[in-house]
Short mmCIF file of C-alpha atoms in Angstrom, two decimals:
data_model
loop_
_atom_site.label_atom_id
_atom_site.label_comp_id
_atom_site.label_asym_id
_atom_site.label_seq_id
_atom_site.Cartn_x
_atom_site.Cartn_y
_atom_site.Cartn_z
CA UNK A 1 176.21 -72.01 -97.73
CA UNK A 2 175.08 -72.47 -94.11
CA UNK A 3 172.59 -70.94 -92.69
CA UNK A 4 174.71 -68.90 -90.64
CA UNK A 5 176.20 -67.28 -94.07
CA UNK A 6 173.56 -66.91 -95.89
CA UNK A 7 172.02 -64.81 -92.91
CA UNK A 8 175.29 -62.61 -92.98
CA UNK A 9 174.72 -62.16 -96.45
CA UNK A 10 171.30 -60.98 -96.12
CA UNK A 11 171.90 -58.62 -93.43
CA UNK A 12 174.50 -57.40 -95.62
CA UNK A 13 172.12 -56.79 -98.39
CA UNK A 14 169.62 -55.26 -96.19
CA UNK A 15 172.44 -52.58 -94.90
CA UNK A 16 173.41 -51.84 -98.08
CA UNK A 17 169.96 -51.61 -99.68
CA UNK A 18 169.27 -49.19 -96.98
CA UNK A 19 171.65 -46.86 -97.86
CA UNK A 20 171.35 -47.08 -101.64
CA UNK A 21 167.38 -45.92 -100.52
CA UNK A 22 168.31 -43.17 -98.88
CA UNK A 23 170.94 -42.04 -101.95
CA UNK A 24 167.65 -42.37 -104.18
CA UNK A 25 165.07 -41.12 -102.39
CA UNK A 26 167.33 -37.73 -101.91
CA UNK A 27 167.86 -37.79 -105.48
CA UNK A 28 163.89 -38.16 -106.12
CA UNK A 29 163.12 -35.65 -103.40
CA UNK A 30 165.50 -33.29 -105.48
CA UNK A 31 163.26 -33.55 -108.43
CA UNK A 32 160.53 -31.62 -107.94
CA UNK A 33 160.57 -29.83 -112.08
CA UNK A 34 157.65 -30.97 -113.55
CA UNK A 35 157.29 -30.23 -117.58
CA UNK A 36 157.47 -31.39 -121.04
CA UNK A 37 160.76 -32.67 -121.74
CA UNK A 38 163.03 -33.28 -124.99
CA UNK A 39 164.63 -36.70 -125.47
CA UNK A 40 166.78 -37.65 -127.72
CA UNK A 41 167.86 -41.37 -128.86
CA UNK A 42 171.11 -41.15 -131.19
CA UNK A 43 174.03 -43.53 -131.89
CA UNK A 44 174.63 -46.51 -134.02
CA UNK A 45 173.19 -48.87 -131.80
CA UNK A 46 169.55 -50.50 -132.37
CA UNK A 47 166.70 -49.54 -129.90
CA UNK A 48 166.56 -45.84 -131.12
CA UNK A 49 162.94 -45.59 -133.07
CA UNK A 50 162.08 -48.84 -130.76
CA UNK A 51 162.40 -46.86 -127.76
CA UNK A 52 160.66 -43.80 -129.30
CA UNK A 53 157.89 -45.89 -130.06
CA UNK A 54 157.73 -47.19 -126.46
CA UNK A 55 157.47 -43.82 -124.94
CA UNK A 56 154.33 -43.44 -127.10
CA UNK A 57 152.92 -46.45 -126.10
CA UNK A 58 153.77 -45.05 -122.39
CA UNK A 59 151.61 -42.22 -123.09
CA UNK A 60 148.98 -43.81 -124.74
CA UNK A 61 148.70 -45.82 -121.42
CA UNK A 62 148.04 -42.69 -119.53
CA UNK A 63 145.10 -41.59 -122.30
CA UNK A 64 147.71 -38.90 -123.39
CA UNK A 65 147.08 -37.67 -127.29
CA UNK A 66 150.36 -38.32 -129.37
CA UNK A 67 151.81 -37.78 -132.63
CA UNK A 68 154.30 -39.53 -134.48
CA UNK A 69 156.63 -38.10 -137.65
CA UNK A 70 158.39 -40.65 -139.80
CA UNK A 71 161.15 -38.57 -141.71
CA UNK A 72 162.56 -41.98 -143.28
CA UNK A 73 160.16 -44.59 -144.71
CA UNK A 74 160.99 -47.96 -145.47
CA UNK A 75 160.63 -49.69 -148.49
CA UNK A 76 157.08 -51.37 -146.46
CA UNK A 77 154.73 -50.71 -143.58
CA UNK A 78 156.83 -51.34 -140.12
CA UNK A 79 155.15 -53.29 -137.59
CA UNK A 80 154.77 -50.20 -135.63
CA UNK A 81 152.91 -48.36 -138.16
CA UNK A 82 150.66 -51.09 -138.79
CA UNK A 83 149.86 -51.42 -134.94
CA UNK A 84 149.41 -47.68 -134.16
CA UNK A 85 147.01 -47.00 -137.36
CA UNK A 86 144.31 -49.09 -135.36
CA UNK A 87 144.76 -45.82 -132.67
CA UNK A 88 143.81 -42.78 -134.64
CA UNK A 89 141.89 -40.97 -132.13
CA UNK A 90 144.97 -40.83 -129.74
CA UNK A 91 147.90 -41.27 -132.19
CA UNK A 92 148.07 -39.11 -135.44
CA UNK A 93 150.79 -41.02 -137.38
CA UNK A 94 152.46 -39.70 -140.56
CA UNK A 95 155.00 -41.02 -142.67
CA UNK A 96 157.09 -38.39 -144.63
CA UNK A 97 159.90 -39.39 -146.27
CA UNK A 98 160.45 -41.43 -148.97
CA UNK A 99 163.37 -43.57 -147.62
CA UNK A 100 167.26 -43.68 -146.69
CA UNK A 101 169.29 -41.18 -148.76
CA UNK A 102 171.30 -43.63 -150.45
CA UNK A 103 167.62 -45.29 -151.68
CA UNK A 104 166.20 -42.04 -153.35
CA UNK A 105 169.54 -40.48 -154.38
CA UNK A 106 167.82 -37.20 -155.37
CA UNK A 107 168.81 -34.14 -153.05
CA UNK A 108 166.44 -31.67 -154.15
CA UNK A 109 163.11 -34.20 -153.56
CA UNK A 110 164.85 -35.41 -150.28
CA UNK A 111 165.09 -31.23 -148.83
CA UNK A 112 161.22 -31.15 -150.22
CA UNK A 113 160.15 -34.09 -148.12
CA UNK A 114 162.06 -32.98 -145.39
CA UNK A 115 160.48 -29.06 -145.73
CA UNK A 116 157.10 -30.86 -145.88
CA UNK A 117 157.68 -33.28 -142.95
CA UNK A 118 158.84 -30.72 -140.69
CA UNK A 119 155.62 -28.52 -141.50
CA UNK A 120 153.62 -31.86 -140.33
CA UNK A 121 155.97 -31.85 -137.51
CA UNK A 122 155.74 -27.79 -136.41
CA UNK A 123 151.91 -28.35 -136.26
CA UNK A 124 151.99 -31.12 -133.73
CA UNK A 125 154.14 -28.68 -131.89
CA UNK A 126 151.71 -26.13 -131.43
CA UNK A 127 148.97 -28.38 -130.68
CA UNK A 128 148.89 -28.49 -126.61
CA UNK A 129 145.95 -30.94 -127.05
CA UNK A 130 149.12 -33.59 -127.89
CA UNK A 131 151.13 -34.73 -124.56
CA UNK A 132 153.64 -36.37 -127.01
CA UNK A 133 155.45 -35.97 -130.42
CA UNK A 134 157.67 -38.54 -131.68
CA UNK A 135 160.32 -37.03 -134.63
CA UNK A 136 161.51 -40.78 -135.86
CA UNK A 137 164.60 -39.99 -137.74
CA UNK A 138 164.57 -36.40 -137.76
CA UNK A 139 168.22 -36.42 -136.71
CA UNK A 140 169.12 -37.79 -140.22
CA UNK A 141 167.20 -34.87 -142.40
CA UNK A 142 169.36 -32.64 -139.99
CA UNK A 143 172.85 -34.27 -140.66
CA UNK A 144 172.17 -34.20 -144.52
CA UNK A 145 171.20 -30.32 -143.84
CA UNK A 146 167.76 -31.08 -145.22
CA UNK A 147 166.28 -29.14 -142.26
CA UNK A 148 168.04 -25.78 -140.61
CA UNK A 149 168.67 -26.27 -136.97
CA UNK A 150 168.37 -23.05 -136.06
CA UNK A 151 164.80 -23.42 -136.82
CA UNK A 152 164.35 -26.87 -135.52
CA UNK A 153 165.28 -25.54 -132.40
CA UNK A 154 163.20 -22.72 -132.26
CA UNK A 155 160.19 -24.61 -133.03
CA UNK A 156 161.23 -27.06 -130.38
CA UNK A 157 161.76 -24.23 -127.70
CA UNK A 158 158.07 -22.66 -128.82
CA UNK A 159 155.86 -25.88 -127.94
CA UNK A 160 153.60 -25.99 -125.47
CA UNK A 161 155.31 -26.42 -121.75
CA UNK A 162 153.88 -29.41 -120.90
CA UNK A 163 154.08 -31.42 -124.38
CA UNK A 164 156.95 -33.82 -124.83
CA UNK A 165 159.23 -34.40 -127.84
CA UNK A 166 161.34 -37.65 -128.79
CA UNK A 167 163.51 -37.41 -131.36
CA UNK A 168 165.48 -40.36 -132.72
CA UNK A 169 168.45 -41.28 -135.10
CA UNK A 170 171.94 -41.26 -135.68
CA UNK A 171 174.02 -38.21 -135.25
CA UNK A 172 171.82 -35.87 -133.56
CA UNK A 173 173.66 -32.51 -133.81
CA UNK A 174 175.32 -30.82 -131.22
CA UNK A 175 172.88 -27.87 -131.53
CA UNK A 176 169.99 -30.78 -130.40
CA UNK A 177 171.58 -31.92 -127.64
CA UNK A 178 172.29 -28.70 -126.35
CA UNK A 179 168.47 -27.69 -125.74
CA UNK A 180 167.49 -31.32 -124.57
CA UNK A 181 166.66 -32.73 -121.36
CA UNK A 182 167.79 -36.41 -121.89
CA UNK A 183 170.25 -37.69 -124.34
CA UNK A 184 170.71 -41.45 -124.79
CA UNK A 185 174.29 -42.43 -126.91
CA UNK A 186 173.16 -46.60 -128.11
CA UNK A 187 176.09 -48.19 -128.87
CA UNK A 188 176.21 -51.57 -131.08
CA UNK A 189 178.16 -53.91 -129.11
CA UNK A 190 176.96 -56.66 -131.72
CA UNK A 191 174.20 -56.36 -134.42
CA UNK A 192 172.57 -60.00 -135.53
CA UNK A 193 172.51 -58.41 -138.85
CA UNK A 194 176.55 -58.25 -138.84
CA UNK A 195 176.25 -62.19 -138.23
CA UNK A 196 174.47 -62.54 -141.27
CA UNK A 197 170.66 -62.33 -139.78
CA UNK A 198 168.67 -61.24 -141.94
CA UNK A 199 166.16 -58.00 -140.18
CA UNK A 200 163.52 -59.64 -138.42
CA UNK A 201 159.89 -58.54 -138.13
CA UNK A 202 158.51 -57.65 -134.66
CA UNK A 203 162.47 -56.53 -133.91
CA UNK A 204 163.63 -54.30 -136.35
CA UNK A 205 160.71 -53.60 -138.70
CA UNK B 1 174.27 -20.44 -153.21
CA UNK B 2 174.47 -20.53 -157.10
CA UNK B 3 172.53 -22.48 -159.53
CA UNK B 4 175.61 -24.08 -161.06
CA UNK B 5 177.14 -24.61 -157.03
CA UNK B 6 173.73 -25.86 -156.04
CA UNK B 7 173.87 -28.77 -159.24
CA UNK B 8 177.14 -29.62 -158.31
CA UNK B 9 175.98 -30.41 -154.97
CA UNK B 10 173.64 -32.25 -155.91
CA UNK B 11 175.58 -34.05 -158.18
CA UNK B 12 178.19 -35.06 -155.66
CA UNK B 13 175.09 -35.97 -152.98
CA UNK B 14 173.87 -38.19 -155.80
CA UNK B 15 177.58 -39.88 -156.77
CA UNK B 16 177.56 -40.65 -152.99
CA UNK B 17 174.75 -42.15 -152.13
CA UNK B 18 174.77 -44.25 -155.23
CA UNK B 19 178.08 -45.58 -153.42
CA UNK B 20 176.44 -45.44 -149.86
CA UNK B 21 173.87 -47.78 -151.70
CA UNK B 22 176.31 -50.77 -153.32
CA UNK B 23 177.53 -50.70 -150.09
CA UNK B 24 174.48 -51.32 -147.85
CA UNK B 25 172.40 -53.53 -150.51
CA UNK B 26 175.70 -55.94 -150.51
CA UNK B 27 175.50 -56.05 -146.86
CA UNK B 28 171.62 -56.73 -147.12
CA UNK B 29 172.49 -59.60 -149.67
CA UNK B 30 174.65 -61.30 -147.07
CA UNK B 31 172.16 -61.23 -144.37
CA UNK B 32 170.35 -64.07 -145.38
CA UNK B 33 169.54 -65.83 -142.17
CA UNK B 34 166.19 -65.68 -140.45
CA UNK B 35 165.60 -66.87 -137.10
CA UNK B 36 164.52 -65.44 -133.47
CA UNK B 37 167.04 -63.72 -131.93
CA UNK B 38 168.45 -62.60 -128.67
CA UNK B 39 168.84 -58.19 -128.26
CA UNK B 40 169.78 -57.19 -125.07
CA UNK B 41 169.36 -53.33 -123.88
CA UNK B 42 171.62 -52.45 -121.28
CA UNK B 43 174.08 -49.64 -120.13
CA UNK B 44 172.44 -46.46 -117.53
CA UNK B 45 170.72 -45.20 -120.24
CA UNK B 46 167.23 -44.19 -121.12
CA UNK B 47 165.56 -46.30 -123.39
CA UNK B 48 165.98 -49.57 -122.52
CA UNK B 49 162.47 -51.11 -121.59
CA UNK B 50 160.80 -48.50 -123.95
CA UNK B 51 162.87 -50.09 -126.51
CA UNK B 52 161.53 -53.44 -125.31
CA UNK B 53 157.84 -51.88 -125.41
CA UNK B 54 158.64 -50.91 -129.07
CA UNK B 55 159.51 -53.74 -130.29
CA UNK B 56 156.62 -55.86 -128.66
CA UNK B 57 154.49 -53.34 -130.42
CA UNK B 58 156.21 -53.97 -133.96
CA UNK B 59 155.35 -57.72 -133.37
CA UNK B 60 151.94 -57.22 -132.54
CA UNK B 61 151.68 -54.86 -135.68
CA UNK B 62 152.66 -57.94 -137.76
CA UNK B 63 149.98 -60.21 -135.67
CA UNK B 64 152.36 -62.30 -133.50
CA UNK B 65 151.62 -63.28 -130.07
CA UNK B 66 153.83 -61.56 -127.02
CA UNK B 67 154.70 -61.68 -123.39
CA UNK B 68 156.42 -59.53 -121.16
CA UNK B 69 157.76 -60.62 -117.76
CA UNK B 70 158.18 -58.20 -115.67
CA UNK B 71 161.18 -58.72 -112.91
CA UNK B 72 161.32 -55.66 -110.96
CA UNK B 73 158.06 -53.62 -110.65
CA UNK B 74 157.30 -49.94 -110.08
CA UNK B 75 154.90 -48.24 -107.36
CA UNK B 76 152.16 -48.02 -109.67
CA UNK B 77 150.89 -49.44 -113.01
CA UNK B 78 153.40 -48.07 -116.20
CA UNK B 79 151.42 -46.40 -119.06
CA UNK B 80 152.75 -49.44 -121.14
CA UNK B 81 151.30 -51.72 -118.54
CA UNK B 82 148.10 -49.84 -118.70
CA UNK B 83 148.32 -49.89 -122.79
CA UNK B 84 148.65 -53.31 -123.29
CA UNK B 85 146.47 -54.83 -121.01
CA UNK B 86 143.94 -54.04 -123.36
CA UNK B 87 145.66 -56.89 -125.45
CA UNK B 88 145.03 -59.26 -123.36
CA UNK B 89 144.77 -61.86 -126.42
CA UNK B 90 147.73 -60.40 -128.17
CA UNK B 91 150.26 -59.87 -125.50
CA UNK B 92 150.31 -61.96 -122.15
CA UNK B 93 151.29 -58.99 -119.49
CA UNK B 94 153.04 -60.63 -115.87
CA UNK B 95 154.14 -58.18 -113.61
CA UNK B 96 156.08 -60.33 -111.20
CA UNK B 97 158.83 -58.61 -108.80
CA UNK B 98 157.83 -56.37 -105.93
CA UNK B 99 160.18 -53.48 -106.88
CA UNK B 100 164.13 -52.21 -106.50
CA UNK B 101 166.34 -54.32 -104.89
CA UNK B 102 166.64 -50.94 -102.72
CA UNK B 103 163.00 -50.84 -101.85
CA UNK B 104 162.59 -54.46 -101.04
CA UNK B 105 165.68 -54.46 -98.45
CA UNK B 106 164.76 -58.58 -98.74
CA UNK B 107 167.28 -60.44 -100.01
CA UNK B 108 165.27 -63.87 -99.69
CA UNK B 109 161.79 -62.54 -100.90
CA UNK B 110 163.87 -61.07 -103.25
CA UNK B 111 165.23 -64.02 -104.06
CA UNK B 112 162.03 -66.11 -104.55
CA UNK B 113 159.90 -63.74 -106.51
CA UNK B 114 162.85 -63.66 -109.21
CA UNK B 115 162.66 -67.73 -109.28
CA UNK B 116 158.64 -67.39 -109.64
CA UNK B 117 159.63 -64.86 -112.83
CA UNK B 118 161.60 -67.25 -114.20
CA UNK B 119 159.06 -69.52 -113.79
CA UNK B 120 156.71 -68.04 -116.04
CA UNK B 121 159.64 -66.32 -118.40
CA UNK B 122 160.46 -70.59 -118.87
CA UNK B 123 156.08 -70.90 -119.98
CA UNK B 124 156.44 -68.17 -122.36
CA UNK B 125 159.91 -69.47 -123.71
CA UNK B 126 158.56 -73.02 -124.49
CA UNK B 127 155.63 -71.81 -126.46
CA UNK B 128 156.27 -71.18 -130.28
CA UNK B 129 152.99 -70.02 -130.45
CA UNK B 130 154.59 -66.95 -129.03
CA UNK B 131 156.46 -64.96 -131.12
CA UNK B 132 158.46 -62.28 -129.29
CA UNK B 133 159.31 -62.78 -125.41
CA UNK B 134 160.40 -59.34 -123.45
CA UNK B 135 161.92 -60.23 -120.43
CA UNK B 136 162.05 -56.15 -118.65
CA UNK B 137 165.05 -55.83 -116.18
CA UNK B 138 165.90 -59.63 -116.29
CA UNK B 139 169.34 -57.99 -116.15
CA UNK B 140 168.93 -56.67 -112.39
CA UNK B 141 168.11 -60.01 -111.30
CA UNK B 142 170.49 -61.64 -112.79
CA UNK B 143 173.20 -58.60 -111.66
CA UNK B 144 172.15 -59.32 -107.71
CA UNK B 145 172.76 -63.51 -108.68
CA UNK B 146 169.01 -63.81 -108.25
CA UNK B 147 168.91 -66.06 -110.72
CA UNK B 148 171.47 -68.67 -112.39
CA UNK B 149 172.86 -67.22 -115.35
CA UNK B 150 173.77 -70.77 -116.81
CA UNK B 151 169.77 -71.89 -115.92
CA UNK B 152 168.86 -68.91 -117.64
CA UNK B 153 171.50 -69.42 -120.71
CA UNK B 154 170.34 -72.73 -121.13
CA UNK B 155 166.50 -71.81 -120.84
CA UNK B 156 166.97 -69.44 -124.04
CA UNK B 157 168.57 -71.78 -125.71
CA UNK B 158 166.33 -74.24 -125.59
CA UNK B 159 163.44 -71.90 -127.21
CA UNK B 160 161.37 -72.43 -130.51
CA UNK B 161 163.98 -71.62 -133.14
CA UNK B 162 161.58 -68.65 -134.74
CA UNK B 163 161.21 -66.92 -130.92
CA UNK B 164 162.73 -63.48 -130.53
CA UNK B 165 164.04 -62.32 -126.80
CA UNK B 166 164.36 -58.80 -125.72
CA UNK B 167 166.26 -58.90 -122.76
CA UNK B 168 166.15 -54.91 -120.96
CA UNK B 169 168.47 -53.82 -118.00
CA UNK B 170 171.36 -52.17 -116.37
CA UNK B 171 174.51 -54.85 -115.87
CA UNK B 172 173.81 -57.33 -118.32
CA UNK B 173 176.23 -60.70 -117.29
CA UNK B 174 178.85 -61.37 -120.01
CA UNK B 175 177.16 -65.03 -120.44
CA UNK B 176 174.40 -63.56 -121.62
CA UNK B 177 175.54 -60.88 -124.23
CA UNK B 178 178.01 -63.71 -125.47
CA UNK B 179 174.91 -65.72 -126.20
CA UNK B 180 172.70 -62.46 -127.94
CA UNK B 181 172.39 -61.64 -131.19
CA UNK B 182 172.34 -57.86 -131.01
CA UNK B 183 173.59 -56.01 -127.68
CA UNK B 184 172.63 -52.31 -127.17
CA UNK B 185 174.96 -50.43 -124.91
CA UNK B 186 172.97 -47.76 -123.97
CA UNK B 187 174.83 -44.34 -122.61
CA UNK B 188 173.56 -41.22 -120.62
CA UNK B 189 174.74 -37.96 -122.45
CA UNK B 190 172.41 -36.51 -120.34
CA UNK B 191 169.12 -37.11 -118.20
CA UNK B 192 166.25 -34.66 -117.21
CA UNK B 193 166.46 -36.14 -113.67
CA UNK B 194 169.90 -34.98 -112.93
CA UNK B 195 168.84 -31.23 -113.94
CA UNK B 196 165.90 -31.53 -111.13
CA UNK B 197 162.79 -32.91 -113.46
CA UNK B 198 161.07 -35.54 -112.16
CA UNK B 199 159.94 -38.29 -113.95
CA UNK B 200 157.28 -37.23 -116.23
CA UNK B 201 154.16 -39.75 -116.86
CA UNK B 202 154.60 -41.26 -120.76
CA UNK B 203 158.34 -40.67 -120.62
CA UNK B 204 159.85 -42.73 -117.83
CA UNK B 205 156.33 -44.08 -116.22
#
């Protein structure tokens, strides 16, 4: 490219970078709301827990207080469990459940664990001490039915204004998303696992 | 609900997820492969780079080594820039670009900070000491043609076969997702920002 171009091109890009400020600063002066917000990660995709996990880590940063809720254990520690143990004076983690559905197989203990988890859960939630909750899985004890929405919700809504609640997994319901703030959909696009990879520590466990 | 309904219920709920189970333990069988891989986050989502932070978190849980490059950087210091620079021996933080594209308004500093990224994103990808690399908003740079996608393609390639790569952005180039292992479309359902809230500390800072 000669010089000429290439000083074209980054005039251009100047011009254009100029106006795409002035489209985002609006949009940032426009949002001016400041308080606890719900997000929720669902779809099939991978990054949902991940990205729960890095919103703790977020507030963590800031000296926020946080507490995770793990409604679906694995069969072993995850990474992140290990790591955030080490935290317990600014991360109270529990783990809940006893694992997937189609690993325990038993209804009735799965609504216990649930019941239980979700009185771990409702505690955090009226504890304005914690700037962050993370609800890993909770959408799945609410598509089995293992937890009433209605409730959920209500809980949710009662928290204190400025505490803020991620909740993560596959088919959040419509009742959820409803009372949220943000609402990622992660689509697969590909999975290494369909390639035959077998799950990887440090990227999904 | 009845006694007898409520058995049958749980009957069926059992019958299922015995079926649920054959299916997902044969597909567990078949992943037998183990080797770093490439995920990419991308789509306008939230979640991306927390889902990054999460899973440089899960690695550190199991003990491996980290870096993080970062290509475009905030105003100020990210809680999970603040977190894990207490790591210093665990995870190798490098905060390298200036900011948005729209900020900068310099295509040519621009330009050359993404080249001195890649310049220490190339370090970190040539040491298997290191066992998970996240490269945050490599995507951007690559989007604006910052960077050579094939230079970049060919650097990953060329890592320690055990290495994992989390690759986080909006945009991510077709080379590169035909090249990943697991791609992550991420969607916005909704986002707190567009209803007036600004971005809350341990959420999106």
């Amino acid at each position: 490219m000669s010089t000429q171009d290439s000083d074209a091109l980054n005039q251009r890009h100047a011009a254009r970078m100029q106006r795409k400020k002035e489209v985002v600063d609006a949009k940032i002066a426009a949002a001016t709301d400041e308080r606890g917000v719900i997000v929720i990660t669902t779809g099939n995709g991978k990054g949902k827990s991940s990205s729960g996990f890095g919103m703790v880590i977020r507030a963590m940063g800031h000296g926020m207080q946080t507490g995770v809720v793990q409604f679906v254990k694995g069969a072993f520690a995850t990474g992140e469990e290990l790591f955030l143990r080490q935290f317990a004076e600014q991360c109270q983690f529990h783990v809940m459940g006893e694992g997937y559905t189609w690993e325990t197989q038993d209804r009735t203990r799965d609504i216990e664990k649930a019941v239980a988890a979700w009185d771990v859960a409702r505690t955090l939630l009226s504890d304005p001490a914690i700037g962050l909750v993370l609800l890993d899985e909770l959408n799945i004890a609410l598509k089995y039915r293992y937890l009433d929405v209605a409730q959920v919700v209500a809980d949710l809504q009662a928290r204190p204004p400025m505490q803020h609640v991620v909740i993560t997994g596959r088919g959040a319901p419509q009742e959820l998303i409803d009372v949220a703030d943000t609402v990622t959909d992660m689509a697969v696009v590909k999975h290494a696992f369909q390639q035959g990879i077998k799950a990887q520590r440090g990227v999904e466990l």
